[in-house]
XYZ file of C-alpha atoms in Angstrom:
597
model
C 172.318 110.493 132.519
C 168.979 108.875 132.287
C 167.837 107.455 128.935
C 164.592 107.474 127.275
C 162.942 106.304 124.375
C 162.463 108.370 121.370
C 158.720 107.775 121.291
C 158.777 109.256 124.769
C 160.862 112.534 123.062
C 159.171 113.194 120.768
C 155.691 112.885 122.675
C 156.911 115.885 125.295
C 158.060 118.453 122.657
C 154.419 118.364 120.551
C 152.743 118.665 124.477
C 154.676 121.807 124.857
C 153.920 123.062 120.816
C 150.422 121.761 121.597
C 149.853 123.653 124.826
C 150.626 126.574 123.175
C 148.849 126.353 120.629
C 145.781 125.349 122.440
C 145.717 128.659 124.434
C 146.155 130.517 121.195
C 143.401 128.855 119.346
C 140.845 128.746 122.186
C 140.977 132.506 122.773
C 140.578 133.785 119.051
C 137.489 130.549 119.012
C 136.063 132.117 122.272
C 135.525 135.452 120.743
C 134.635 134.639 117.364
C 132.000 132.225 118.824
C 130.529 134.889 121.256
C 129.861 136.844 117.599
C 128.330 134.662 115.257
C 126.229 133.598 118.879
C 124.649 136.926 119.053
C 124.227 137.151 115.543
C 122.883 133.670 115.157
C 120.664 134.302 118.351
C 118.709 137.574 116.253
C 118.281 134.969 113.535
C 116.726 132.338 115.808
C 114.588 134.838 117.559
C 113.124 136.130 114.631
C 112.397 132.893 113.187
C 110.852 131.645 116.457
C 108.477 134.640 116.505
C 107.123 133.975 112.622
C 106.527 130.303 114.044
C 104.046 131.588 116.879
C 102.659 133.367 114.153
C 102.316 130.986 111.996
C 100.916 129.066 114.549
C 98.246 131.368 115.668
C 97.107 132.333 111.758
C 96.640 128.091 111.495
C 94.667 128.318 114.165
C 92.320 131.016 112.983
C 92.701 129.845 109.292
C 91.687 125.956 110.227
C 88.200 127.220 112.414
C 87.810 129.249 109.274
C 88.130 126.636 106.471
C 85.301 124.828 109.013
C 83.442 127.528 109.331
C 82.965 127.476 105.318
C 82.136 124.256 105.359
C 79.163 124.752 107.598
C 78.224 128.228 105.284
C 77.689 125.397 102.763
C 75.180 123.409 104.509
C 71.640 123.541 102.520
C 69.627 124.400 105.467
C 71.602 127.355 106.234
C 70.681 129.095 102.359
C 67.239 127.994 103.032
C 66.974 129.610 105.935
C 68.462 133.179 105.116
C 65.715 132.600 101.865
C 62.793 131.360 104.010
C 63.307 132.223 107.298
C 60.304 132.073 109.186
C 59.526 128.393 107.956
C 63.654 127.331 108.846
C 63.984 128.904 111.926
C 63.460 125.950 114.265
C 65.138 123.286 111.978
C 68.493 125.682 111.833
C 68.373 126.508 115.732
C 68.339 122.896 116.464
C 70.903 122.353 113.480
C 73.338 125.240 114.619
C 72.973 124.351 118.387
C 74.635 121.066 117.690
C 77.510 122.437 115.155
C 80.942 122.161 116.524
C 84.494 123.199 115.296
C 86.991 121.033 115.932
C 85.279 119.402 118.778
C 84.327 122.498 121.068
C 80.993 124.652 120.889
C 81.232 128.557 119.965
C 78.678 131.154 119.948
C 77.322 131.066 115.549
C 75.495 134.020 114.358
C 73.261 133.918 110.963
C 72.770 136.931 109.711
C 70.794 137.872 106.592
C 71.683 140.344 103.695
C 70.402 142.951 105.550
C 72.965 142.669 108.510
C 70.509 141.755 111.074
C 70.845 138.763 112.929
C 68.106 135.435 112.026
C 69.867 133.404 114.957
C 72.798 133.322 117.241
C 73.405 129.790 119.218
C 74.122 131.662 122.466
C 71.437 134.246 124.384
C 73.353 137.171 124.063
C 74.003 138.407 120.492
C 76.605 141.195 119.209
C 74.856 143.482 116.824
C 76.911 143.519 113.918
C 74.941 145.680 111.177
C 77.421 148.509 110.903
C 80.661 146.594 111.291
C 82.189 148.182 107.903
C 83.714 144.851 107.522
C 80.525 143.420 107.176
C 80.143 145.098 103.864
C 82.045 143.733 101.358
C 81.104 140.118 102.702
C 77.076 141.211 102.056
C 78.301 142.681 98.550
C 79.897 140.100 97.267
C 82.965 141.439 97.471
C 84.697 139.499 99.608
C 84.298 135.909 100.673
C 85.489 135.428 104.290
C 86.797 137.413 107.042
C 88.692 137.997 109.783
C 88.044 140.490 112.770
C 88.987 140.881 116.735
C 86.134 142.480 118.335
C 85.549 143.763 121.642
C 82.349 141.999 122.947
C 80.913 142.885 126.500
C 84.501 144.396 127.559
C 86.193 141.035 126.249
C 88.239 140.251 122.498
C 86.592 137.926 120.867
C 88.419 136.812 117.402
C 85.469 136.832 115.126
C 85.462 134.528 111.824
C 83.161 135.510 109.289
C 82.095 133.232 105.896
C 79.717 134.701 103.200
C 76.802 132.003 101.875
C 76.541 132.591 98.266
C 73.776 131.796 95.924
C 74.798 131.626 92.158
C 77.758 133.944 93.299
C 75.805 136.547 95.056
C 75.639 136.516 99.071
C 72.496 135.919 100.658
C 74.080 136.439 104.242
C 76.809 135.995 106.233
C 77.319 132.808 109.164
C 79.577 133.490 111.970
C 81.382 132.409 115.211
C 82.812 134.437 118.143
C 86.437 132.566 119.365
C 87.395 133.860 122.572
C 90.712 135.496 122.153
C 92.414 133.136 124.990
C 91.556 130.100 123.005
C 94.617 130.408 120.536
C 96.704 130.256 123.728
C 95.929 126.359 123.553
C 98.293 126.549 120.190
C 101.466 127.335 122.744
C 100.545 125.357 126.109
C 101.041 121.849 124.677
C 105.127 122.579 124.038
C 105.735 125.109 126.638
C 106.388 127.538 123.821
C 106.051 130.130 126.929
C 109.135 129.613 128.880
C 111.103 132.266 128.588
C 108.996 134.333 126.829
C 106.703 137.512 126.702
C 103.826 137.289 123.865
C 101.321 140.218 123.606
C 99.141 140.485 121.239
C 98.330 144.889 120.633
C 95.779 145.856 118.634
C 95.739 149.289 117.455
C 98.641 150.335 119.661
C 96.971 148.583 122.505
C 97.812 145.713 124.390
C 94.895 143.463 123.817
C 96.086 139.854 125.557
C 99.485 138.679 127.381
C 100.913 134.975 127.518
C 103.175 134.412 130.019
C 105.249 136.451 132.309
C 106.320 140.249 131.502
C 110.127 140.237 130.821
C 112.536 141.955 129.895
C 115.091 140.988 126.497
C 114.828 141.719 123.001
C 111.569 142.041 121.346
C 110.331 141.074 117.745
C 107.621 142.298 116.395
C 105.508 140.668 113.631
C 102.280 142.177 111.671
C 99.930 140.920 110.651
C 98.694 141.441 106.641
C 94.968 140.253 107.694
C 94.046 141.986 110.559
C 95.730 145.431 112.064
C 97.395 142.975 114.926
C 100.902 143.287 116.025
C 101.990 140.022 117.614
C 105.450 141.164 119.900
C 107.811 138.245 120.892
C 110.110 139.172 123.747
C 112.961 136.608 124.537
C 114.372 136.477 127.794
C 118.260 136.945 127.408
C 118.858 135.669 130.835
C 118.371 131.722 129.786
C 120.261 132.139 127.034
C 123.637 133.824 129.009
C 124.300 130.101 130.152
C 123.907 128.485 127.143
C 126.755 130.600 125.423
C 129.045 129.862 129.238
C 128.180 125.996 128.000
C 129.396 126.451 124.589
C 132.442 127.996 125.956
C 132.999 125.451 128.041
C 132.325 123.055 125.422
C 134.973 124.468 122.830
C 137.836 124.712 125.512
C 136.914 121.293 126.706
C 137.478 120.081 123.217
C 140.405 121.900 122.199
C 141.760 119.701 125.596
C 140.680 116.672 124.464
C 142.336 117.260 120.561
C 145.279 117.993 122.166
C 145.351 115.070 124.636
C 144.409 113.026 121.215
C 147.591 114.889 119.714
C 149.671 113.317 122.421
C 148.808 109.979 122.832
C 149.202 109.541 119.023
C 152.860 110.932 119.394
C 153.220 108.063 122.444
C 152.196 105.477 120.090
C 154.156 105.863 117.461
C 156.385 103.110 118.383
C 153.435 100.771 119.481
C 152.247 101.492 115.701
C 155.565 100.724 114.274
C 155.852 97.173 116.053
C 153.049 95.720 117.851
C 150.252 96.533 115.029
C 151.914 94.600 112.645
C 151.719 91.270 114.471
C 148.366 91.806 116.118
C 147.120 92.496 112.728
C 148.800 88.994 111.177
C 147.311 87.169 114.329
C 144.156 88.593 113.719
C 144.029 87.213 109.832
C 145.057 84.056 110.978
C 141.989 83.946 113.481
C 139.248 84.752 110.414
C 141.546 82.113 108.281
C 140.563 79.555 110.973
C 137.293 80.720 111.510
C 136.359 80.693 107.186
C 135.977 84.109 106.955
C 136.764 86.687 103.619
C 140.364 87.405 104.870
C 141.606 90.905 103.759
C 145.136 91.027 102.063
C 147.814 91.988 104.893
C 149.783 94.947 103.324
C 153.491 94.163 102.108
C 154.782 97.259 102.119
C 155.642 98.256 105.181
C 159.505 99.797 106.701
C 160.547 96.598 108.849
C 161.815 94.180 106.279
C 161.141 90.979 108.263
C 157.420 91.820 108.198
C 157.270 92.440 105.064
C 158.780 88.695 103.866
C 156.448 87.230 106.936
C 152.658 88.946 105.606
C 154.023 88.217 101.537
C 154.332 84.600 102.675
C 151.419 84.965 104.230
C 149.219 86.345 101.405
C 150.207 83.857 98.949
C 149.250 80.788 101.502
C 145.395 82.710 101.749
C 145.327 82.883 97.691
C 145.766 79.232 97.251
C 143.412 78.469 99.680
C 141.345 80.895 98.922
C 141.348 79.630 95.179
C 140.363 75.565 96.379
C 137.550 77.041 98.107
C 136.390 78.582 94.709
C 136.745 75.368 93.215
C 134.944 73.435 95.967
C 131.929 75.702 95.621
C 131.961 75.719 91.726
C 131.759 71.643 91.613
C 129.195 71.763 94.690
C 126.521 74.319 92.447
C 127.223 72.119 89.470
C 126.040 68.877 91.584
C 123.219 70.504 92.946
C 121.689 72.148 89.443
C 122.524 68.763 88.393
C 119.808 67.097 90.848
C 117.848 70.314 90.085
C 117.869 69.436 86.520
C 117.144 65.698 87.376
C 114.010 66.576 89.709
C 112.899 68.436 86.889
C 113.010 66.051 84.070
C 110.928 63.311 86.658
C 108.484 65.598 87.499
C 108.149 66.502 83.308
C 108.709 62.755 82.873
C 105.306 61.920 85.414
C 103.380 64.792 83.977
C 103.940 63.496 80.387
C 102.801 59.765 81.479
C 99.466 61.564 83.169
C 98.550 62.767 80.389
C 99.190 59.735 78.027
C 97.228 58.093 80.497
C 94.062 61.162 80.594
C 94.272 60.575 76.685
C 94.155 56.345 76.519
C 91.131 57.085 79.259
C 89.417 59.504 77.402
C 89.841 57.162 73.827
C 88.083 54.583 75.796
C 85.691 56.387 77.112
C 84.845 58.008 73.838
C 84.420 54.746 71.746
C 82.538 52.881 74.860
C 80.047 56.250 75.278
C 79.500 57.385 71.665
C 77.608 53.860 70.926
C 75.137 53.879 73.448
C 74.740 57.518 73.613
C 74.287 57.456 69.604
C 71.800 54.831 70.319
C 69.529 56.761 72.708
C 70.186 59.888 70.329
C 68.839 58.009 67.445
C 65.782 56.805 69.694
C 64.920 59.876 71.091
C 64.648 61.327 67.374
C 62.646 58.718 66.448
C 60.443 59.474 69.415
C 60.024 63.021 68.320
C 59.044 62.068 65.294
C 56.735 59.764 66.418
C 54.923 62.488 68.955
C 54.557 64.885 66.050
C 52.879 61.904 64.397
C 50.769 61.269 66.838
C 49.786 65.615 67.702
C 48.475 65.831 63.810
C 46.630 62.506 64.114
C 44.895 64.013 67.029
C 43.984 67.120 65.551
C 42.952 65.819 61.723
C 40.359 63.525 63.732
C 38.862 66.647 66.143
C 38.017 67.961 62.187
C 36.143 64.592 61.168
C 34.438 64.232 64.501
C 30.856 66.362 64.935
C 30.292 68.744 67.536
C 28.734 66.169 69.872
C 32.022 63.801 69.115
C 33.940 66.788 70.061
C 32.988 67.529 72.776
C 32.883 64.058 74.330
C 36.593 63.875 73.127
C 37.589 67.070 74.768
C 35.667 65.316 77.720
C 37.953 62.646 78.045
C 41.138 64.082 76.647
C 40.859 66.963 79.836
C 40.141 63.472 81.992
C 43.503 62.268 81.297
C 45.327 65.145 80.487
C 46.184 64.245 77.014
C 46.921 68.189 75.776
C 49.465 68.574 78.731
C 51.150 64.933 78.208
C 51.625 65.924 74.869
C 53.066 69.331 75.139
C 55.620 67.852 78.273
C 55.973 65.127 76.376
C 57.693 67.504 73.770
C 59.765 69.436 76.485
C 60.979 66.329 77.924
C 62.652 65.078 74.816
C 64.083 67.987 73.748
C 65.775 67.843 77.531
C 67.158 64.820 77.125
C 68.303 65.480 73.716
C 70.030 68.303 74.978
C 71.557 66.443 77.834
C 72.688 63.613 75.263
C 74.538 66.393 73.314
C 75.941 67.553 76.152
C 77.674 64.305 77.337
C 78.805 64.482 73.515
C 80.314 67.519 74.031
C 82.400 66.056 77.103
C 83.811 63.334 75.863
C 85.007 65.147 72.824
C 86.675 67.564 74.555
C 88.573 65.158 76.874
C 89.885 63.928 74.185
C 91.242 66.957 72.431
C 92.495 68.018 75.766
C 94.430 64.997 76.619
C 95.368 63.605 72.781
C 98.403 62.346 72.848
C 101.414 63.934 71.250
C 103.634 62.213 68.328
C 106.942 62.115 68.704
C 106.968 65.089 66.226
C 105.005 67.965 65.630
C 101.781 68.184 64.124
C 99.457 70.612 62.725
C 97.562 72.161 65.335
C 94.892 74.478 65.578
C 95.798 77.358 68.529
C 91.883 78.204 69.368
C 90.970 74.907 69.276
C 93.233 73.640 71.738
C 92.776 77.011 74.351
C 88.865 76.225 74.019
C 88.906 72.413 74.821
C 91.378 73.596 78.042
C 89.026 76.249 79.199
C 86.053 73.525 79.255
C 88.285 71.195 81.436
C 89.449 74.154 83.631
C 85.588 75.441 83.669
C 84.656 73.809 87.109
C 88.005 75.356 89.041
C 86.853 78.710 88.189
C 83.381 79.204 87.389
C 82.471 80.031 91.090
C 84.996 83.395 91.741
C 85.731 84.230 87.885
C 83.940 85.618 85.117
C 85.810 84.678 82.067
C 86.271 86.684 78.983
C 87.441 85.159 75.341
C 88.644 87.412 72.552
C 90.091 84.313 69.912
C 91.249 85.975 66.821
C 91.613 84.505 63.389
C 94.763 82.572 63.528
C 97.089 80.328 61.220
C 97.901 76.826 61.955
C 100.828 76.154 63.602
C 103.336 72.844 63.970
C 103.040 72.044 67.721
C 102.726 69.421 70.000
C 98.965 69.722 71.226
C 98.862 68.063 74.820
C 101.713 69.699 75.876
C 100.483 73.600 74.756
C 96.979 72.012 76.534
C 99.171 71.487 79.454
C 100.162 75.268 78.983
C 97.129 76.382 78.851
C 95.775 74.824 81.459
C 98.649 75.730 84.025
C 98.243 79.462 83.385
C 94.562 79.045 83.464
C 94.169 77.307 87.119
C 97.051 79.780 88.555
C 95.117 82.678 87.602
C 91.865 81.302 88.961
C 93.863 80.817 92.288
C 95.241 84.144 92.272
C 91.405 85.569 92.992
C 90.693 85.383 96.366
C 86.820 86.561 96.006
C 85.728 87.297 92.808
C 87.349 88.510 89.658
C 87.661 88.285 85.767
C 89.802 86.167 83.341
C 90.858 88.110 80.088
C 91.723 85.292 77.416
C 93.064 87.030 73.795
C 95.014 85.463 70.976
C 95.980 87.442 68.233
C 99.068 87.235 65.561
C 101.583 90.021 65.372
C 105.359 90.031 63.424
C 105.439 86.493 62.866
C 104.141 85.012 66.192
C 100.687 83.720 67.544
C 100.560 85.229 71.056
C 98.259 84.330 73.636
C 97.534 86.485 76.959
C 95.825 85.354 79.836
C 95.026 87.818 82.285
C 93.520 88.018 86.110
C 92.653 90.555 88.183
C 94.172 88.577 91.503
C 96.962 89.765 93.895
C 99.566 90.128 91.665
C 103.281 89.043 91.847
C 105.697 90.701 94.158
C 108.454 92.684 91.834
C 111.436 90.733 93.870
C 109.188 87.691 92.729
C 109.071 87.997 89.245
C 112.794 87.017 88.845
C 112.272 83.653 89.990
C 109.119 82.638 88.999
C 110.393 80.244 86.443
C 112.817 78.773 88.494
C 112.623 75.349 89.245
C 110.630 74.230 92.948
C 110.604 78.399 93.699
C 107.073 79.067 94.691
C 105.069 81.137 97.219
C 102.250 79.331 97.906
C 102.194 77.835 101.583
C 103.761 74.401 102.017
C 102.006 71.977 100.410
C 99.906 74.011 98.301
C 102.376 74.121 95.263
C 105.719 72.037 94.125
C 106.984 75.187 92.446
C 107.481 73.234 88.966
C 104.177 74.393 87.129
C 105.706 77.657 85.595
C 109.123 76.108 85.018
C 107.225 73.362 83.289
C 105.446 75.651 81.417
C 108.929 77.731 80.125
C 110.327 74.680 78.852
C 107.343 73.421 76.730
C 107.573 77.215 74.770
C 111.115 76.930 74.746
C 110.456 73.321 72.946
C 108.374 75.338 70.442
C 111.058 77.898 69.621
C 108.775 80.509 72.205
C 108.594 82.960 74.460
C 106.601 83.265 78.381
C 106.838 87.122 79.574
C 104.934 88.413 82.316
C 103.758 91.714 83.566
C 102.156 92.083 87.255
C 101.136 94.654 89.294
C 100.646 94.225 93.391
C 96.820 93.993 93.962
C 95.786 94.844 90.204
C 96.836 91.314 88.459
C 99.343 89.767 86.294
C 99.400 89.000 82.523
C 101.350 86.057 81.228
C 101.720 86.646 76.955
C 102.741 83.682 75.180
C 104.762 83.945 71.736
C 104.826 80.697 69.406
C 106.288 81.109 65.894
C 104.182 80.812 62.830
C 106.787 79.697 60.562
């Protein structure tokens, strides 16, 4: 007697259950799909047909909505009011009016009915349409109509012109009734199909082929039209021999599935186990996220084998973890480090702006109070001088007078004198403004004690803005709103340095020309300062890591990616808060929070 497997048993008694099955199934499938098909096929025609309606009423309704739009034209009122003086500005007007790129025949007709002007030579009188009516009594604001014109349909849009709600006439346009065919052409709509269009019980148009096959009819609520749909039932007999064909083909194939599963079985049982541990070793090797192998399983030996298994992946698994941990805290060690020396080279700048700008102030406040004091002197001395000049003119006689006016207009002592004036008041104002400079280096860049001192918030944001002037002056307008504020402990240079960061990045965010909003204020305890732009705003995925150290998104070499981190740390130093709030092409508002108390 021959032997074979179990596997191969068990495989040949589901064919046989299978088989039967399969011819059971696929005969009650077969006739309940040759039902719903029919059903489902009534369904599809009728919603095909209210699409070709739908269709052909957008096309009418579109060359209407146009049509209203040219109704509204200026010259077209005028006309119907004036006609005689219009007439040859709205011929050439209308002859060049088009809807939707194609030229139809546009009739203006007046309140009377009769027609001013019609684009084409032939004309359609249209006095006692009654659907003319309403439109001419205000009734009614647009229509619809198919006419017969010269033994042809024409689909005739009409659009009342109203003045101060009463209609002064009525514009318009002839469509021949072939042109809505264009609606079906592009998509072959027509295969397969019969569309008439029957107008009062008569067949006005057909599109494509007469057939025979079940008809659906749709009416029309704007127009006594009755647009018939018959669907050829011959291309659709194949279809449903397809689907048949389709459903016993995949009965088959389930059933072939049905058996090859069964044959498997024992391939299952044995072989998947070990090509799935071999597998796991391979992504082990290769350092990928190895899934844990499943213990419980029937064949004992397997079971022992992937437990072993597992446990070797967790330890490894867990000195990887460790690996990684001790490499993130190296590297936000150096992070930490490159952050400290950039702080570190920042702080020594501006020690080294403030011991400049000491200097500079005690060598330049000497001389410049010198030539201050000289030039008021020299005012004084031209004033002098001016009422000498004019108490003489009163001692001198008219002859005296005269020959002094003589030779003062010889040498042009009136306009020395009065230039003479303008000129030092220019300088003065120039010495004042080299004043002005210095001092504000110097409150800029002051350098900070080890503790905090008493600072004044305005002050500081002012002198910044006059050192950050020349970066911005060109693309931004700037606007301050400083509020009355209390005096804070702080360390000045380094809120400067604040300042001055936020102030410079918001100039750079505006690419042409924008404005700088500048506001302090004090609310619950804190002194908070906004600066605001009107640049490109900050990406939302960006906002998350603006403040993280050497993360920027300016191009390479255009930013370190320190400035804002810089920035966070100084207001963390004074017990602060940064928040931001952008928006992608509107602009981005940094507020800064520093305690009062």
């Amino acid at each position: 007697m021959r032997k074979q497997t179990i596997s191969f048993a068990i495989t040949r008694f589901v064919a046989l259950i299978c088989i039967l099955l399969a011819l059971l199934i696929t005969t009650l499938v077969i006739n309940k799909v040759v039902d719903s098909n029919k059903q489902l096929q009534r369904h599809d025609n009728k919603r095909e047909a209210n699409a070709i309606s739908d269709k052909y009423k957008t096309f009418l309704n579109d060359r209407l909505i146009l049509l209203q739009e040219h109704s509204k034209f200026p010259l077209m009122l005028q006309t119907l009011m004036q006609p005689e003086s219009h007439l040859g500005k709205v011929s050439d007007f209308m002859a060049e009016l088009t809807i939707l790129g194609k030229q139809y025949n546009e009739i203006l007709i007046d309140f009377s009915g009769h027609t001013i002007y019609s684009s084409q030579a032939h004309s359609t009188n249209y006095h006692r349409k009654p659907w003319l009516q309403p439109l001419l009594n205000s009734q009614e604001t647009s229509a619809v109509q198919l006419v017969m014109i010269d033994q042809q349909y024409y689909w005739v849009l009409a659009s009342a012109i109203n003045y101060h709600g009463i209609s002064q006439g009525v514009l318009l346009i002839e469509i021949p009734i072939g042109e809505i065919y264009q609606q079906t052409q592009s998509n072959n709509i027509l295969d397969g199909l019969d569309i008439e269009i029957i107008h009062k019980k008569t067949s006005v148009i057909r599109f494509g082929e007469k057939i025979s096959g079940q008809a659906v009819d749709i009416k029309w609520e704007i127009l006594p039209i009755t647009l018939r749909v018959t669907f050829d039932q011959k291309t659709l007999t194949p279809q449903l021999h397809s689907l048949i064909f389709e459903i016993a083909f995949i009965i088959a194939a389930i059933t072939l599935v049905i058996l090859i599963t069964a044959y498997l079985y024992a391939y299952v049982t044995f072989v998947k186990p070990l090509v799935s541990l071999a597998d796991a070793t391979e992504q082990l090797e290769q350092g990928q996220r190895q899934p844990v192998l499943h213990e419980n399983i029937r064949i004992l030996e397997f079971s022992r084998l992937f437990k072993k298994f597992n446990n070797m992946v967790r330890k490894v698994e867990q000195r990887e973890v460790s690996l990684k941990a001790a490499n993130e805290q190296l590297t936000q060690a150096n992070l930490d480090r490159k952050l400290s020396e950039s702080q570190l080279v920042q702080s020594e700048k501006m020690a080294s702006i403030g011991i400049l700008a000491a200097g500079m102030a005690h060598e330049i406040n000497n001389p410049i109070g010198f030539i201050k004091s000289n030039i008021n002197v020299f005012q004084e001395y031209v004033q002098s001088l001016t009422a000498y000049i004019e108490e003489q003119k009163q001692l001198l006689s008219d002859e005296q007078h005269q020959q002094q006016q003589q030779l003062a207009d010889k040498h042009d002592i009136d306009y020395i004198l009065t230039d003479l004036t303008q000129l030092l008041a220019s300088s003065m104002t120039g010495v004042e403004r080299v004043s002005e400079i210095v001092i504000n280096l110097k409150d800029f860049s002051r350098l900070d004690a080890p503790e905090k001192t008493l600072m004044d918030v305005n002050e500081g944001l002012q002198a910044t803005i006059k050192m950050a002037h020349n970066e911005i002056k060109y693309h931004c307008e700037l606007h301050l709103q400083l509020g009355e504020l209390s005096q804070i402990m702080a360390y000045p240079g380094k809120l400067n340095q604040v300042f001055m960061n936020l102030i410079i990045n918001a100039g750079q965010a505006i690419t042409d020309k924008g404005d700088i909003y500048i506001r302090t204020f004090q609310s619950n305890g804190f002194i908070i300062v906004e600066i605001e732009d009107t640049g490109s705003g900050i990406k939302a995925e960006d906002l998350k890591s603006i403040f993280t150290p050497f993360y920027t998104t300016k191009e390479v070499g255009k930013g370190t990616g320190l400035g804002l981190s810089i920035c966070h740390n100084i207001i963390k130093q004074h017990d602060g808060r940064i928040e931001v709030h952008s928006e992608v092409g509107k602009g981005t508002t940094f507020a800064i929070y520093l305690a009062i108390e």
